[in-house]
Amino acid sequence: MIGIVKAYTTRVGSGPFPTELLDEDGEKLRKIGGEIGVTTGRARRCGWYDAPIARYAVRVNGLTDFFLTKLDVLTGWEKIPVCVAYDIDGKRVEELPASQSDFHHATPIYEYLPGWTEDISGAKTLSDLPKNAQEYVKFLEQISGAPMSAIGVGPGRTQTIVVKDFI
């Protein structure tokens, strides 16, 4: 079972979104990533990668692999935060909270990875990516619980790195 996950997180509509960026970084992700709803024309809410949500998706859907999209959007950041857990009322929580109330009170706990500045849109293999981009992908695999078996490095159909044949 293959899951699709962006290299950062987006949400449409209201509701809890612990990693949401309400600053220039959120606007930058929205602009570079083209995060505008096709049907509504509304801007999507943007935030950093949320590993507890990815782990939840692996567990409840029986995911064996991820297709990581929009890695290219993160090019240019000096450091890239990844939410690895939440702080809820002073307690570290590794999984998605069971209640909406707890989810609304969740504050992200981040680990910071070094970014990259090199253009990755022409990468055809994992080894074509800059070292820091490779490390980002490896970290997401470890923290999310499933391999990133394909990676989108641009908006075009051919801008995909197939790491492992999974179809």
mmCIF file of C-alpha atoms in Angstrom:
data_model
loop_
_atom_site.group_PDB
_atom_site.id
_atom_site.type_symbol
_atom_site.label_atom_id
_atom_site.label_comp_id
_atom_site.label_asym_id
_atom_site.label_seq_id
_atom_site.Cartn_x
_atom_site.Cartn_y
_atom_site.Cartn_z
ATOM 1 C CA MET A 1 0.000 0.000 0.000
ATOM 2 C CA ILE A 2 1.491 3.305 -1.121
ATOM 3 C CA GLY A 3 0.882 6.603 0.663
ATOM 4 C CA ILE A 4 1.439 10.029 -0.851
ATOM 5 C CA VAL A 5 3.083 12.608 1.400
ATOM 6 C CA LYS A 6 4.463 16.073 0.743
ATOM 7 C CA ALA A 7 7.909 17.100 1.975
ATOM 8 C CA TYR A 8 5.997 19.615 4.116
ATOM 9 C CA THR A 9 2.402 19.585 5.397
ATOM 10 C CA THR A 10 -0.703 21.319 4.053
ATOM 11 C CA ARG A 11 -4.275 21.466 5.196
ATOM 12 C CA VAL A 12 -7.491 22.729 3.648
ATOM 13 C CA GLY A 13 -10.145 24.214 5.890
ATOM 14 C CA SER A 14 -10.275 24.716 9.625
ATOM 15 C CA GLY A 15 -9.111 22.412 12.376
ATOM 16 C CA PRO A 16 -5.973 21.658 14.338
ATOM 17 C CA PHE A 17 -2.669 22.062 12.508
ATOM 18 C CA PRO A 18 0.239 22.046 14.993
ATOM 19 C CA THR A 19 2.990 22.821 12.458
ATOM 20 C CA GLU A 20 1.090 25.580 10.643
ATOM 21 C CA LEU A 21 3.262 28.536 9.658
ATOM 22 C CA LEU A 22 1.539 31.888 9.982
ATOM 23 C CA ASP A 23 4.602 33.839 8.882
ATOM 24 C CA GLU A 24 6.787 34.487 5.847
ATOM 25 C CA ASP A 25 7.925 30.834 5.793
ATOM 26 C CA GLY A 26 4.312 29.701 5.396
ATOM 27 C CA GLU A 27 3.800 32.222 2.617
ATOM 28 C CA LYS A 28 7.027 31.091 0.936
ATOM 29 C CA LEU A 29 5.910 27.421 1.002
ATOM 30 C CA ARG A 30 2.495 28.419 -0.348
ATOM 31 C CA LYS A 31 3.982 30.479 -3.180
ATOM 32 C CA ILE A 32 6.763 28.099 -4.261
ATOM 33 C CA GLY A 33 4.581 25.011 -3.806
ATOM 34 C CA GLY A 34 1.607 26.499 -5.653
ATOM 35 C CA GLU A 35 -0.594 25.744 -2.669
ATOM 36 C CA ILE A 36 -3.879 27.153 -3.926
ATOM 37 C CA GLY A 37 -7.017 25.001 -3.975
ATOM 38 C CA VAL A 38 -7.955 24.104 -7.551
ATOM 39 C CA THR A 39 -11.701 24.102 -6.916
ATOM 40 C CA THR A 40 -12.014 26.942 -4.410
ATOM 41 C CA GLY A 41 -9.034 29.095 -5.336
ATOM 42 C CA ARG A 42 -8.301 29.455 -1.617
ATOM 43 C CA ALA A 43 -4.785 29.363 -0.226
ATOM 44 C CA ARG A 44 -3.911 26.120 1.540
ATOM 45 C CA ARG A 45 -2.546 26.261 5.073
ATOM 46 C CA CYS A 46 1.135 25.267 5.084
ATOM 47 C CA GLY A 47 3.450 23.914 7.761
ATOM 48 C CA TRP A 48 6.501 21.764 8.322
ATOM 49 C CA TYR A 49 6.528 17.976 7.911
ATOM 50 C CA ASP A 50 4.507 16.330 10.681
ATOM 51 C CA ALA A 51 5.901 12.859 11.441
ATOM 52 C CA PRO A 52 3.193 11.866 13.970
ATOM 53 C CA ILE A 53 0.599 12.273 11.196
ATOM 54 C CA ALA A 54 2.736 10.214 8.782
ATOM 55 C CA ARG A 55 3.189 7.464 11.402
ATOM 56 C CA TYR A 56 -0.559 7.434 11.983
ATOM 57 C CA ALA A 57 -1.163 7.037 8.229
ATOM 58 C CA VAL A 58 1.290 4.107 8.121
ATOM 59 C CA ARG A 59 -0.409 2.404 11.047
ATOM 60 C CA VAL A 60 -4.090 2.819 10.137
ATOM 61 C CA ASN A 61 -3.689 2.285 6.380
ATOM 62 C CA GLY A 62 -1.064 -0.456 6.420
ATOM 63 C CA LEU A 63 1.278 1.613 4.255
ATOM 64 C CA THR A 64 4.415 -0.133 3.029
ATOM 65 C CA ASP A 65 5.868 2.788 1.049
ATOM 66 C CA PHE A 66 5.544 6.530 0.561
ATOM 67 C CA PHE A 67 5.732 8.629 -2.578
ATOM 68 C CA LEU A 68 7.336 11.855 -1.314
ATOM 69 C CA THR A 69 6.254 14.869 -3.357
ATOM 70 C CA LYS A 70 7.470 18.460 -3.629
ATOM 71 C CA LEU A 71 10.961 17.934 -2.216
ATOM 72 C CA ASP A 72 12.110 20.695 -4.592
ATOM 73 C CA VAL A 73 9.948 23.239 -2.753
ATOM 74 C CA LEU A 74 12.300 23.008 0.249
ATOM 75 C CA THR A 75 15.364 24.063 -1.770
ATOM 76 C CA GLY A 76 16.844 27.249 -0.345
ATOM 77 C CA TRP A 77 16.039 26.888 3.334
ATOM 78 C CA GLU A 78 19.102 27.076 5.589
ATOM 79 C CA LYS A 79 17.555 24.608 8.030
ATOM 80 C CA ILE A 80 14.374 22.589 7.776
ATOM 81 C CA PRO A 81 12.300 21.770 10.863
ATOM 82 C CA VAL A 82 10.609 18.363 11.088
ATOM 83 C CA CYS A 83 7.940 17.794 13.728
ATOM 84 C CA VAL A 84 8.921 14.557 15.496
ATOM 85 C CA ALA A 85 6.435 14.707 18.396
ATOM 86 C CA TYR A 86 4.081 17.080 20.196
ATOM 87 C CA ASP A 87 4.134 18.760 23.561
ATOM 88 C CA ILE A 88 0.677 18.532 25.108
ATOM 89 C CA ASP A 89 0.366 20.139 28.520
ATOM 90 C CA GLY A 90 4.063 19.592 29.233
ATOM 91 C CA LYS A 91 4.083 15.943 28.135
ATOM 92 C CA ARG A 92 5.907 14.623 25.045
ATOM 93 C CA VAL A 93 3.464 12.739 22.810
ATOM 94 C CA GLU A 94 4.872 10.692 19.902
ATOM 95 C CA GLU A 95 1.550 9.755 18.288
ATOM 96 C CA LEU A 96 -1.421 11.627 16.910
ATOM 97 C CA PRO A 97 -3.577 12.696 19.883
ATOM 98 C CA ALA A 98 -6.749 10.670 20.351
ATOM 99 C CA SER A 99 -8.925 13.685 21.150
ATOM 100 C CA GLN A 100 -9.550 16.866 19.189
ATOM 101 C CA SER A 101 -9.029 18.827 22.389
ATOM 102 C CA ASP A 102 -5.508 17.438 22.826
ATOM 103 C CA PHE A 103 -4.754 17.956 19.134
ATOM 104 C CA HIS A 104 -5.800 21.617 19.429
ATOM 105 C CA HIS A 105 -3.359 22.026 22.350
ATOM 106 C CA ALA A 106 -0.463 20.234 20.653
ATOM 107 C CA THR A 107 2.741 22.211 20.174
ATOM 108 C CA PRO A 108 5.237 20.716 17.700
ATOM 109 C CA ILE A 109 8.588 19.414 18.903
ATOM 110 C CA TYR A 110 11.054 19.933 16.065
ATOM 111 C CA GLU A 111 14.340 18.452 14.991
ATOM 112 C CA TYR A 112 16.223 20.674 12.567
ATOM 113 C CA LEU A 113 17.969 19.329 9.493
ATOM 114 C CA PRO A 114 20.395 21.283 7.313
ATOM 115 C CA GLY A 115 18.905 22.550 4.074
ATOM 116 C CA TRP A 116 20.365 22.705 0.578
ATOM 117 C CA THR A 117 20.615 25.361 -2.112
ATOM 118 C CA GLU A 118 21.353 23.224 -5.176
ATOM 119 C CA ASP A 119 18.663 22.821 -7.856
ATOM 120 C CA ILE A 120 17.321 19.269 -7.556
ATOM 121 C CA SER A 121 14.769 19.403 -10.378
ATOM 122 C CA GLY A 122 16.993 17.387 -12.731
ATOM 123 C CA ALA A 123 17.871 14.606 -10.269
ATOM 124 C CA LYS A 124 17.182 11.118 -11.627
ATOM 125 C CA THR A 125 18.574 9.023 -8.764
ATOM 126 C CA LEU A 126 18.818 9.435 -5.009
ATOM 127 C CA SER A 127 22.575 9.912 -5.322
ATOM 128 C CA ASP A 128 21.967 12.870 -7.691
ATOM 129 C CA LEU A 129 20.457 14.792 -4.774
ATOM 130 C CA PRO A 130 22.657 17.009 -2.591
ATOM 131 C CA LYS A 131 23.852 15.247 0.565
ATOM 132 C CA ASN A 132 21.546 17.300 2.803
ATOM 133 C CA ALA A 133 18.503 16.460 0.649
ATOM 134 C CA GLN A 134 19.440 12.767 0.836
ATOM 135 C CA GLU A 135 19.728 13.068 4.625
ATOM 136 C CA TYR A 136 16.329 14.774 4.796
ATOM 137 C CA VAL A 137 14.723 11.891 2.889
ATOM 138 C CA LYS A 138 16.465 9.287 5.088
ATOM 139 C CA PHE A 139 15.338 11.101 8.233
ATOM 140 C CA LEU A 140 11.720 11.189 7.025
ATOM 141 C CA GLU A 141 11.872 7.452 6.357
ATOM 142 C CA GLN A 142 13.210 6.726 9.835
ATOM 143 C CA ILE A 143 10.797 9.018 11.661
ATOM 144 C CA SER A 144 7.715 8.100 9.574
ATOM 145 C CA GLY A 145 8.011 4.321 9.544
ATOM 146 C CA ALA A 146 8.032 3.610 5.795
ATOM 147 C CA PRO A 147 10.520 4.082 2.944
ATOM 148 C CA MET A 148 10.262 6.971 0.501
ATOM 149 C CA SER A 149 10.223 4.727 -2.565
ATOM 150 C CA ALA A 150 9.612 7.542 -5.043
ATOM 151 C CA ILE A 151 10.477 11.226 -4.733
ATOM 152 C CA GLY A 152 9.048 14.150 -6.665
ATOM 153 C CA VAL A 153 11.715 16.761 -7.443
ATOM 154 C CA GLY A 154 9.632 19.079 -9.617
ATOM 155 C CA PRO A 155 6.151 19.589 -11.043
ATOM 156 C CA GLY A 156 6.696 17.529 -14.205
ATOM 157 C CA ARG A 157 5.826 13.849 -14.600
ATOM 158 C CA THR A 158 9.416 12.992 -15.440
ATOM 159 C CA GLN A 159 10.758 14.808 -12.385
ATOM 160 C CA THR A 160 10.480 11.711 -10.231
ATOM 161 C CA ILE A 161 13.170 9.608 -8.629
ATOM 162 C CA VAL A 162 12.115 5.971 -8.348
ATOM 163 C CA VAL A 163 14.163 4.629 -5.460
ATOM 164 C CA LYS A 164 12.494 1.217 -5.363
ATOM 165 C CA ASP A 165 10.117 -0.470 -7.790
ATOM 166 C CA PHE A 166 6.953 -0.773 -5.757
ATOM 167 C CA ILE A 167 4.304 -1.186 -8.449
#
